[in-house]
Each structure stands twice: as C-alpha cells, then as structure tokens.
Amino acid sequence: MNKKKLSHSNLNSSITSVLAALLCIVIGMAVGFLVLLAINPAHAWGDGFVRIVKGGFHDAPYGVGKELANAAPLIMTGLSVAFAFKTGLFNIGAAGQYTLGAYGALYCAIMLKMPWFVCLIAATILGGIWGAIPGFFKAYFNINEVITSIMFNWIGLYLVNELIYQNGTGPMYDVRNTRTLNLGKSAELSKSLIPDFGLNKMFQTNSTTIAIFLAAAVAVLIWVILNKTTFGYELKAVGLNKSAARYAGINEKKNIILSMAIAGALAGFGAGLYYLSNVSQWNPLNSTSLPTMGFNGISVALLASSNPIGTIFSAIFISHISVGGSFLSTKYYPTEISDLISGIIIYLCAFSMLFRGKIHALLFRNADKTNVNAEPAPAETKTKKEGK
C-alpha cells in the first residue's frame, strides 16, 4: 500500500514539474513576443516570433542538424550542473571544466592523432580532474565550491589558451585562421572525428554526428546511477545532510570530491562531443570570454529541475530557440532576442517551486483528500480483528 502511494506521489510530482516548466516556457515566449512588438510591431509575428518558434525548422534540414549539434554539448553541461545540484553542490565551474575537456580532446586529435573515442576519454578525464579540485577544497577545507569553481574557470581558460597559442607558434594553432587546426579538412585527422553514420548527408551539414545520441545515453546512465544505485543514494544523502550521512557510515569527503569530479567529467565529455563533431575550432585569442556552453548548462539544469532525463529535452529546447534567433532578420531585430527569451524563462524557473505548488493544489487536491480519508481504513479493520 505504501509503495503504491509513494509511486502515485512521485508521478504527481513529475507531472507538476513538467507543467511548471511548460508554464515558464509559455510566459517567457509571451514576454519575448511583447518585446518583438515593442521593437518593430509590423514584423513581430512573421519575421520575428514565428522564426523563433520554428527554430531550426525554418531552414530545414540544415537548421535541424545545427540544433542537434549544439544540443549535444548542452545536454552534457546541463547534466554537469544538475548532477552537482542533486548532490547538494553548485557547479558553476562547468565552463572551466568544458575548457579543459576541449583541450584534452583537441590535443589527442591533432597532436597524437588518436581515434575519436580515445579523444573523448581524454576530454572526460581532464574535465574530471578540473572538477575534482574545487571538490577537494570543499571536502577538506570547507571552502565554498562556487568561489573555487569561478577561480578555476579563468585559470583553465588562460592555461588552455597559452598551451594552444604559444605566441602564435603552437603546433595545434593555425595562424591563418587564428584557431586550432581544422579536423574536418585533414584526412590525417579525420579518424578523430565522431562518426556521423549518414546524418551529415541527411541534414546537409558537416557537424551533425552521433554526438546527440551519446549525450542522451549518458543522461539515461546518470539517471540510473542517481536513482537505482547505492552509490547514487550515498551521493544524494551527503548532499542532503553531511552529518547524518557521516553518522550512517558514509564517507562524506570522498563523495563530495567524487560528485564534483563526475560533474567535471560530464562537462569535459560535452566539450569533446562539440569539437570532435567539427562544429567549431577553438580560438585562443578569445581570452576574455569563457565558453557560453558552460553557463548555458545552468539554464538547462534549472529548466529540467535537475532531472537527468529532463536535461535532454530542456537542452534541445534551448538549442531550438537559439538557432531560431539566429535566423531573425537583422534588418528588423537583433539575434540576441532568443537569449532574452531564454533568460526570462530561466528567471521564471526560480519561481518553479511556487508554480509547482499552485499546479499541484489545482490538479491533485481532491485526490490527496481521498487518499487521506482512505488511509485509516486498514488500521481500523486490523483493530476489529484483534478485538474478535
């Protein structure tokens, strides 16, 4: 009876979370449309709002392929932040971990000419190491992981830029294009690219690979670890209450470090998916800006309520409207409108607890009353039997 009631409660909670996220999206899109109206009312619908809503479908199949290529690393950075959230930590250092992951993937591809899966492993390991450092300081010195993560974002960025650039003489650096060497233009480096299995031909792109499927598979794996394993239970227990976890015999220091290391590994893996799909090359001259993919992961995690499966859908949605924004005619609107809509949606996610409470009260109030009234019946029957 208790298991059935718990399952029913979990289902209700999942439904309210999804509806709350959808409400945030609807309000955000409505506000975005009002902004479009304020800027240029004559073109707000056809040349503005419709293009954002269509996303990559505005220029299908190319636009859809572009969406999928951008969504893969977004899923991973969203998972990175969500995993840390689930274990009671705030991993704002996903950008730095992503940066180290990019270096690991590109170094193994360009310098060592390794197969793509080895390059992905290298990206994951470097991201994990960079994530474990703030975890170590949190576990042993109780230094807030937000502070150390932010510091290591910039340390990682400048370190990677220096390693690649080396005053314009670095072996990974292409002086003509001021970027790393292009993996897609060298037959010698082509084995380091993630295979596309015909997706590039289908979407008429050069960067749509199986990365999206790899990212989705990792999201499912993380969900299983967190919800179906003892290891995941220990991580969440430490996040909820370190003292209680220690009393129960759980090594809280080890689990804090492991949590941040796994979060970093996920971000690093995302960088590998992005650069080994040849979506872009690393530009070390952009030394003043951290990769936006790391910070967009926070948006993805918040919109998904830190649910690993939810990050797949929220990442695809964020990618969808971002690509849609890139198709806006600059004659009428700035392409940053899509970022504005994303920002509004994420801001509203801060009120998701309020939305969830209201939606739950509206939809499940009567069901909860029925369950409460029905609860004493088994105990009453048992008392009568004992009396007889």
CSV table of C-alpha atoms in Angstrom, one decimal:
chain,number,residue,atom,x,y,z
A,1,MET,CA,0.0,0.0,0.0
A,2,ASN,CA,2.8,2.4,1.0
A,3,LYS,CA,4.8,1.6,-2.2
A,4,LYS,CA,1.7,2.2,-4.3
A,5,LYS,CA,1.1,5.5,-2.6
A,6,LEU,CA,4.7,6.5,-2.9
A,7,SER,CA,4.7,5.7,-6.7
A,8,HIS,CA,1.4,7.7,-7.1
A,9,SER,CA,3.1,10.7,-5.2
A,10,ASN,CA,6.2,10.5,-7.5
A,11,LEU,CA,4.0,10.5,-10.6
A,12,ASN,CA,2.1,13.6,-9.4
A,13,SER,CA,5.4,15.3,-8.6
A,14,SER,CA,6.7,14.6,-12.1
A,15,ILE,CA,3.6,15.9,-13.7
A,16,THR,CA,3.6,19.1,-11.8
A,17,SER,CA,7.3,19.6,-12.5
A,18,VAL,CA,6.7,19.2,-16.3
A,19,LEU,CA,3.7,21.5,-16.2
A,20,ALA,CA,5.6,24.1,-14.2
A,21,ALA,CA,8.4,24.1,-16.8
A,22,LEU,CA,5.9,24.4,-19.6
A,23,LEU,CA,4.3,27.4,-17.8
A,24,CYS,CA,7.7,29.1,-17.6
A,25,ILE,CA,8.3,28.5,-21.3
A,26,VAL,CA,4.8,29.9,-22.3
A,27,ILE,CA,5.3,33.0,-20.1
A,28,GLY,CA,8.8,33.5,-21.5
A,29,MET,CA,7.7,33.2,-25.1
A,30,ALA,CA,4.8,35.6,-24.5
A,31,VAL,CA,7.1,38.2,-23.0
A,32,GLY,CA,9.5,37.7,-25.9
A,33,PHE,CA,6.7,38.4,-28.3
A,34,LEU,CA,5.8,41.6,-26.5
A,35,VAL,CA,9.5,42.7,-26.8
A,36,LEU,CA,9.3,42.0,-30.6
A,37,LEU,CA,6.1,44.1,-30.8
A,38,ALA,CA,7.8,46.9,-28.9
A,39,ILE,CA,10.8,46.9,-31.3
A,40,ASN,CA,9.0,46.5,-34.6
A,41,PRO,CA,5.3,45.7,-34.5
A,42,ALA,CA,4.9,45.3,-38.2
A,43,HIS,CA,7.2,42.3,-38.4
A,44,ALA,CA,6.8,40.9,-34.9
A,45,TRP,CA,4.8,37.9,-36.0
A,46,GLY,CA,6.0,36.6,-39.3
A,47,ASP,CA,9.6,37.8,-39.3
A,48,GLY,CA,10.1,37.5,-35.5
A,49,PHE,CA,8.1,35.2,-33.3
A,50,VAL,CA,7.3,32.6,-35.9
A,51,ARG,CA,11.0,32.2,-36.8
A,52,ILE,CA,12.0,31.8,-33.1
A,53,VAL,CA,9.2,29.2,-32.6
A,54,LYS,CA,10.2,27.3,-35.8
A,55,GLY,CA,13.8,27.2,-34.7
A,56,GLY,CA,15.9,25.0,-37.0
A,57,PHE,CA,12.8,24.0,-38.9
A,58,HIS,CA,12.9,27.5,-40.5
A,59,ASP,CA,15.8,26.3,-42.6
A,60,ALA,CA,15.3,22.5,-42.6
A,61,PRO,CA,17.1,20.2,-42.8
A,62,TYR,CA,20.3,22.3,-42.2
A,63,GLY,CA,18.8,24.2,-39.2
A,64,VAL,CA,17.7,21.0,-37.5
A,65,GLY,CA,21.1,19.5,-37.9
A,66,LYS,CA,22.6,22.6,-36.4
A,67,GLU,CA,20.2,22.3,-33.5
A,68,LEU,CA,21.2,18.7,-32.8
A,69,ALA,CA,24.9,19.6,-33.0
A,70,ASN,CA,24.5,22.4,-30.4
A,71,ALA,CA,22.2,20.4,-28.2
A,72,ALA,CA,24.7,17.5,-27.5
A,73,PRO,CA,27.2,19.6,-25.5
A,74,LEU,CA,24.3,21.5,-23.9
A,75,ILE,CA,22.9,18.2,-22.6
A,76,MET,CA,26.3,17.4,-21.0
A,77,THR,CA,26.9,20.7,-19.4
A,78,GLY,CA,23.3,20.7,-18.1
A,79,LEU,CA,23.9,17.2,-16.7
A,80,SER,CA,27.1,18.5,-15.1
A,81,VAL,CA,25.3,21.2,-13.2
A,82,ALA,CA,22.2,19.0,-12.5
A,83,PHE,CA,24.4,16.2,-11.1
A,84,ALA,CA,26.1,18.6,-8.7
A,85,PHE,CA,22.7,20.1,-7.7
A,86,LYS,CA,21.4,16.6,-6.9
A,87,THR,CA,24.3,16.1,-4.6
A,88,GLY,CA,23.9,19.4,-2.8
A,89,LEU,CA,26.7,21.3,-4.7
A,90,PHE,CA,26.6,24.2,-7.1
A,91,ASN,CA,29.0,23.5,-10.0
A,92,ILE,CA,29.4,27.0,-11.6
A,93,GLY,CA,32.7,25.8,-12.9
A,94,ALA,CA,31.3,23.8,-15.8
A,95,ALA,CA,32.8,26.4,-18.2
A,96,GLY,CA,36.3,25.8,-17.0
A,97,GLN,CA,35.8,22.0,-17.0
A,98,TYR,CA,34.5,22.3,-20.5
A,99,THR,CA,37.6,24.2,-21.5
A,100,LEU,CA,40.0,21.6,-20.2
A,101,GLY,CA,37.9,18.9,-21.9
A,102,ALA,CA,38.2,20.8,-25.2
A,103,TYR,CA,41.9,20.9,-24.8
A,104,GLY,CA,42.1,17.2,-24.0
A,105,ALA,CA,40.0,16.2,-27.0
A,106,LEU,CA,41.9,18.5,-29.4
A,107,TYR,CA,45.4,17.6,-28.2
A,108,CYS,CA,44.7,13.9,-28.6
A,109,ALA,CA,43.2,14.5,-32.0
A,110,ILE,CA,45.7,17.0,-33.5
A,111,MET,CA,48.9,16.0,-31.8
A,112,LEU,CA,48.5,12.3,-31.1
A,113,LYS,CA,46.1,11.6,-33.9
A,114,MET,CA,44.1,9.2,-31.7
A,115,PRO,CA,40.7,7.7,-32.6
A,116,TRP,CA,37.6,9.7,-31.6
A,117,PHE,CA,36.7,7.6,-28.6
A,118,VAL,CA,40.1,7.9,-27.1
A,119,CYS,CA,39.9,11.7,-27.5
A,120,LEU,CA,36.5,11.7,-25.8
A,121,ILE,CA,38.0,9.7,-22.9
A,122,ALA,CA,40.9,12.2,-22.6
A,123,ALA,CA,38.4,15.1,-22.6
A,124,THR,CA,36.4,13.4,-19.8
A,125,ILE,CA,39.5,12.7,-17.7
A,126,LEU,CA,40.8,16.3,-17.9
A,127,GLY,CA,37.3,17.7,-17.1
A,128,GLY,CA,37.0,15.4,-14.2
A,129,ILE,CA,40.4,16.4,-12.8
A,130,TRP,CA,39.5,20.1,-13.1
A,131,GLY,CA,36.2,19.5,-11.3
A,132,ALA,CA,37.7,17.4,-8.5
A,133,ILE,CA,40.0,20.3,-7.4
A,134,PRO,CA,37.1,22.5,-6.1
A,135,GLY,CA,35.6,19.3,-4.6
A,136,PHE,CA,38.8,18.7,-2.7
A,137,PHE,CA,38.8,22.2,-1.3
A,138,LYS,CA,35.2,21.8,-0.3
A,139,ALA,CA,35.7,18.4,1.4
A,140,TYR,CA,38.8,19.1,3.3
A,141,PHE,CA,38.8,22.9,3.9
A,142,ASN,CA,35.1,23.7,3.6
A,143,ILE,CA,35.8,26.3,1.0
A,144,ASN,CA,32.7,27.2,-0.9
A,145,GLU,CA,32.8,25.4,-4.3
A,146,VAL,CA,31.3,28.4,-6.0
A,147,ILE,CA,34.3,30.5,-5.2
A,148,THR,CA,36.9,27.9,-6.3
A,149,SER,CA,34.9,26.9,-9.4
A,150,ILE,CA,34.8,30.5,-10.6
A,151,MET,CA,38.5,31.0,-10.0
A,152,PHE,CA,39.4,27.7,-11.8
A,153,ASN,CA,37.2,28.8,-14.8
A,154,TRP,CA,39.6,31.6,-15.5
A,155,ILE,CA,42.7,29.7,-14.6
A,156,GLY,CA,41.6,26.9,-17.0
A,157,LEU,CA,40.8,29.3,-19.8
A,158,TYR,CA,44.1,31.2,-19.8
A,159,LEU,CA,46.1,28.0,-19.3
A,160,VAL,CA,44.5,26.3,-22.3
A,161,ASN,CA,44.8,29.5,-24.5
A,162,GLU,CA,48.5,29.7,-23.6
A,163,LEU,CA,49.1,26.0,-24.3
A,164,ILE,CA,47.4,26.2,-27.7
A,165,TYR,CA,48.6,29.6,-28.8
A,166,GLN,CA,52.2,29.7,-27.6
A,167,ASN,CA,52.8,33.2,-29.1
A,168,GLY,CA,51.4,32.0,-32.4
A,169,THR,CA,53.9,29.2,-32.8
A,170,GLY,CA,51.9,26.3,-31.1
A,171,PRO,CA,51.7,23.1,-33.2
A,172,MET,CA,48.0,23.0,-32.6
A,173,TYR,CA,47.5,26.6,-33.8
A,174,ASP,CA,46.5,27.6,-37.3
A,175,VAL,CA,48.0,31.1,-37.8
A,176,ARG,CA,45.9,31.7,-41.0
A,177,ASN,CA,42.6,31.1,-39.3
A,178,THR,CA,43.6,32.2,-35.7
A,179,ARG,CA,42.1,28.9,-34.5
A,180,THR,CA,43.2,25.3,-33.8
A,181,LEU,CA,43.8,23.1,-36.9
A,182,ASN,CA,40.5,22.1,-38.6
A,183,LEU,CA,39.9,18.4,-38.1
A,184,GLY,CA,37.5,18.2,-41.0
A,185,LYS,CA,40.0,19.5,-43.6
A,186,SER,CA,42.7,16.9,-43.0
A,187,ALA,CA,42.4,13.3,-44.0
A,188,GLU,CA,45.1,12.5,-41.4
A,189,LEU,CA,43.0,13.8,-38.6
A,190,SER,CA,39.6,12.5,-39.9
A,191,LYS,CA,39.7,9.4,-37.7
A,192,SER,CA,39.4,11.7,-34.7
A,193,LEU,CA,36.0,13.0,-35.8
A,194,ILE,CA,33.0,11.4,-34.2
A,195,PRO,CA,31.2,9.3,-36.9
A,196,ASP,CA,28.0,10.7,-38.4
A,197,PHE,CA,26.5,7.4,-40.0
A,198,GLY,CA,24.9,9.4,-42.7
A,199,LEU,CA,23.5,12.2,-40.5
A,200,ASN,CA,25.6,14.9,-42.3
A,201,LYS,CA,24.1,13.9,-45.6
A,202,MET,CA,20.6,13.8,-44.1
A,203,PHE,CA,20.8,17.2,-42.6
A,204,GLN,CA,23.2,18.7,-45.2
A,205,THR,CA,25.7,19.8,-42.6
A,206,ASN,CA,29.3,19.0,-41.7
A,207,SER,CA,28.9,18.7,-38.0
A,208,THR,CA,25.8,16.5,-37.2
A,209,THR,CA,27.2,13.3,-35.7
A,210,ILE,CA,26.1,10.6,-33.3
A,211,ALA,CA,27.1,13.0,-30.5
A,212,ILE,CA,23.4,13.7,-29.7
A,213,PHE,CA,22.8,10.0,-29.1
A,214,LEU,CA,25.9,9.6,-27.0
A,215,ALA,CA,24.8,12.6,-24.8
A,216,ALA,CA,21.3,11.1,-24.4
A,217,ALA,CA,22.7,7.7,-23.5
A,218,VAL,CA,24.9,9.4,-20.8
A,219,ALA,CA,21.8,11.3,-19.4
A,220,VAL,CA,20.0,7.9,-19.0
A,221,LEU,CA,23.1,6.4,-17.3
A,222,ILE,CA,23.3,9.3,-14.9
A,223,TRP,CA,19.5,8.9,-14.0
A,224,VAL,CA,20.1,5.2,-13.3
A,225,ILE,CA,23.2,5.9,-11.1
A,226,LEU,CA,21.3,8.6,-9.1
A,227,ASN,CA,18.1,6.7,-8.6
A,228,LYS,CA,18.9,3.0,-8.8
A,229,THR,CA,22.3,2.5,-7.2
A,230,THR,CA,23.7,2.6,-3.7
A,231,PHE,CA,26.5,5.0,-4.9
A,232,GLY,CA,23.9,7.5,-6.1
A,233,TYR,CA,21.9,7.2,-2.9
A,234,GLU,CA,25.1,8.0,-0.9
A,235,LEU,CA,25.9,11.0,-3.1
A,236,LYS,CA,22.4,12.4,-2.6
A,237,ALA,CA,22.5,11.6,1.2
A,238,VAL,CA,25.7,13.6,1.6
A,239,GLY,CA,24.1,16.5,-0.4
A,240,LEU,CA,21.1,16.5,1.9
A,241,ASN,CA,22.9,16.3,5.2
A,242,LYS,CA,26.6,15.6,5.6
A,243,SER,CA,26.4,15.0,9.4
A,244,ALA,CA,23.6,12.4,9.0
A,245,ALA,CA,25.5,10.7,6.2
A,246,ARG,CA,28.6,10.5,8.3
A,247,TYR,CA,26.6,9.0,11.2
A,248,ALA,CA,25.2,6.4,8.7
A,249,GLY,CA,28.8,5.4,7.8
A,250,ILE,CA,29.1,7.3,4.5
A,251,ASN,CA,32.4,8.9,3.8
A,252,GLU,CA,31.2,12.4,3.0
A,253,LYS,CA,34.6,13.8,2.0
A,254,LYS,CA,35.2,11.1,-0.7
A,255,ASN,CA,31.6,11.6,-2.0
A,256,ILE,CA,32.0,15.4,-2.3
A,257,ILE,CA,35.1,15.0,-4.3
A,258,LEU,CA,33.6,12.3,-6.5
A,259,SER,CA,30.5,14.3,-7.1
A,260,MET,CA,32.5,17.3,-8.4
A,261,ALA,CA,34.8,15.1,-10.4
A,262,ILE,CA,31.9,13.4,-12.1
A,263,ALA,CA,30.3,16.8,-12.8
A,264,GLY,CA,33.6,18.0,-14.3
A,265,ALA,CA,33.9,14.8,-16.4
A,266,LEU,CA,30.4,15.3,-17.8
A,267,ALA,CA,31.3,18.9,-18.9
A,268,GLY,CA,34.6,17.7,-20.4
A,269,PHE,CA,32.8,15.0,-22.3
A,270,GLY,CA,30.4,17.7,-23.7
A,271,ALA,CA,33.4,19.7,-25.0
A,272,GLY,CA,34.7,16.6,-26.7
A,273,LEU,CA,31.3,16.0,-28.4
A,274,TYR,CA,31.3,19.6,-29.6
A,275,TYR,CA,34.8,19.9,-31.0
A,276,LEU,CA,35.2,16.3,-32.3
A,277,SER,CA,32.0,16.8,-34.3
A,278,ASN,CA,33.8,19.7,-36.0
A,279,VAL,CA,31.1,22.2,-35.1
A,280,SER,CA,33.8,24.8,-34.4
A,281,GLN,CA,37.6,25.2,-33.7
A,282,TRP,CA,39.0,26.6,-30.5
A,283,ASN,CA,40.0,30.3,-30.8
A,284,PRO,CA,42.7,31.1,-28.2
A,285,LEU,CA,42.6,34.8,-29.0
A,286,ASN,CA,39.2,35.0,-27.3
A,287,SER,CA,41.0,35.0,-24.0
A,288,THR,CA,38.5,37.3,-22.2
A,289,SER,CA,35.4,35.2,-22.6
A,290,LEU,CA,34.6,31.8,-21.2
A,291,PRO,CA,32.7,29.3,-23.3
A,292,THR,CA,29.0,30.1,-23.1
A,293,MET,CA,28.1,26.4,-23.3
A,294,GLY,CA,29.3,26.0,-19.6
A,295,PHE,CA,27.0,28.7,-18.3
A,296,ASN,CA,24.1,27.7,-20.6
A,297,GLY,CA,24.3,24.4,-18.8
A,298,ILE,CA,23.0,26.2,-15.6
A,299,SER,CA,19.9,27.2,-17.7
A,300,VAL,CA,19.4,23.7,-18.9
A,301,ALA,CA,19.6,22.2,-15.4
A,302,LEU,CA,17.2,24.8,-13.9
A,303,LEU,CA,14.6,24.3,-16.6
A,304,ALA,CA,14.9,20.5,-16.2
A,305,SER,CA,14.6,20.8,-12.4
A,306,SER,CA,17.9,18.9,-12.2
A,307,ASN,CA,16.3,15.8,-13.7
A,308,PRO,CA,18.9,14.0,-15.9
A,309,ILE,CA,16.2,12.8,-18.4
A,310,GLY,CA,14.7,16.3,-18.4
A,311,THR,CA,18.1,17.8,-19.4
A,312,ILE,CA,17.7,16.1,-22.8
A,313,PHE,CA,14.5,18.0,-23.6
A,314,SER,CA,15.5,21.3,-22.0
A,315,ALA,CA,18.8,21.3,-23.9
A,316,ILE,CA,17.1,20.7,-27.2
A,317,PHE,CA,14.6,23.4,-26.4
A,318,ILE,CA,17.3,26.0,-25.5
A,319,SER,CA,19.2,25.0,-28.7
A,320,HIS,CA,15.9,25.2,-30.7
A,321,ILE,CA,15.2,28.9,-29.8
A,322,SER,CA,18.8,29.9,-30.0
A,323,VAL,CA,19.0,28.6,-33.6
A,324,GLY,CA,15.7,30.2,-34.3
A,325,GLY,CA,17.1,33.5,-33.0
A,326,SER,CA,20.0,33.2,-35.4
A,327,PHE,CA,17.5,33.2,-38.3
A,328,LEU,CA,16.0,36.5,-37.3
A,329,SER,CA,16.4,39.2,-40.0
A,330,THR,CA,19.0,41.7,-38.6
A,331,LYS,CA,17.1,44.3,-40.6
A,332,TYR,CA,14.3,44.2,-38.1
A,333,TYR,CA,15.6,42.5,-34.8
A,334,PRO,CA,18.8,41.7,-33.0
A,335,THR,CA,19.6,38.0,-32.9
A,336,GLU,CA,20.0,38.3,-29.1
A,337,ILE,CA,16.2,38.2,-28.7
A,338,SER,CA,16.4,34.5,-28.3
A,339,ASP,CA,18.9,34.9,-25.5
A,340,LEU,CA,16.5,37.3,-23.9
A,341,ILE,CA,13.7,34.8,-24.0
A,342,SER,CA,15.9,32.1,-22.6
A,343,GLY,CA,16.9,34.4,-19.8
A,344,ILE,CA,13.3,35.2,-18.9
A,345,ILE,CA,12.4,31.5,-18.9
A,346,ILE,CA,15.3,30.7,-16.6
A,347,TYR,CA,14.4,33.6,-14.3
A,348,LEU,CA,10.9,32.2,-14.1
A,349,CYS,CA,12.4,28.8,-13.2
A,350,ALA,CA,13.4,30.4,-9.9
A,351,PHE,CA,9.7,30.5,-9.1
A,352,SER,CA,9.1,26.9,-10.2
A,353,MET,CA,8.5,25.8,-6.7
A,354,LEU,CA,5.7,28.3,-6.4
A,355,PHE,CA,4.3,27.2,-9.8
A,356,ARG,CA,4.5,23.5,-8.8
A,357,GLY,CA,2.7,24.2,-5.5
A,358,LYS,CA,-0.2,26.0,-7.3
A,359,ILE,CA,-0.5,23.4,-10.1
A,360,HIS,CA,-0.4,20.5,-7.6
A,361,ALA,CA,-3.1,22.2,-5.5
A,362,LEU,CA,-5.2,22.8,-8.6
A,363,LEU,CA,-4.9,19.3,-10.1
A,364,PHE,CA,-4.4,16.9,-7.2
A,365,ARG,CA,-6.2,18.5,-4.2
A,366,ASN,CA,-9.2,16.1,-4.4
A,367,ALA,CA,-7.0,13.1,-5.0
A,368,ASP,CA,-4.9,13.9,-1.9
A,369,LYS,CA,-8.1,14.3,0.2
A,370,THR,CA,-9.3,10.9,-1.0
A,371,ASN,CA,-6.0,9.3,-0.1
A,372,VAL,CA,-6.0,10.9,3.4
A,373,ASN,CA,-9.6,9.8,4.1
A,374,ALA,CA,-8.9,6.3,2.8
A,375,GLU,CA,-5.7,5.8,4.8
A,376,PRO,CA,-7.1,4.9,8.3
A,377,ALA,CA,-9.3,2.0,6.9
A,378,PRO,CA,-6.7,-0.8,7.0
A,379,ALA,CA,-5.7,0.1,10.6
A,380,GLU,CA,-9.4,0.2,11.7
A,381,THR,CA,-10.0,-3.3,10.1
A,382,LYS,CA,-7.0,-4.7,11.9
A,383,THR,CA,-8.2,-3.3,15.3
A,384,LYS,CA,-11.6,-5.0,14.8
A,385,LYS,CA,-9.9,-8.3,14.0
A,386,GLU,CA,-7.8,-8.1,17.1
A,387,GLY,CA,-10.9,-7.4,19.2
A,388,LYS,CA,-12.6,-10.5,18.0
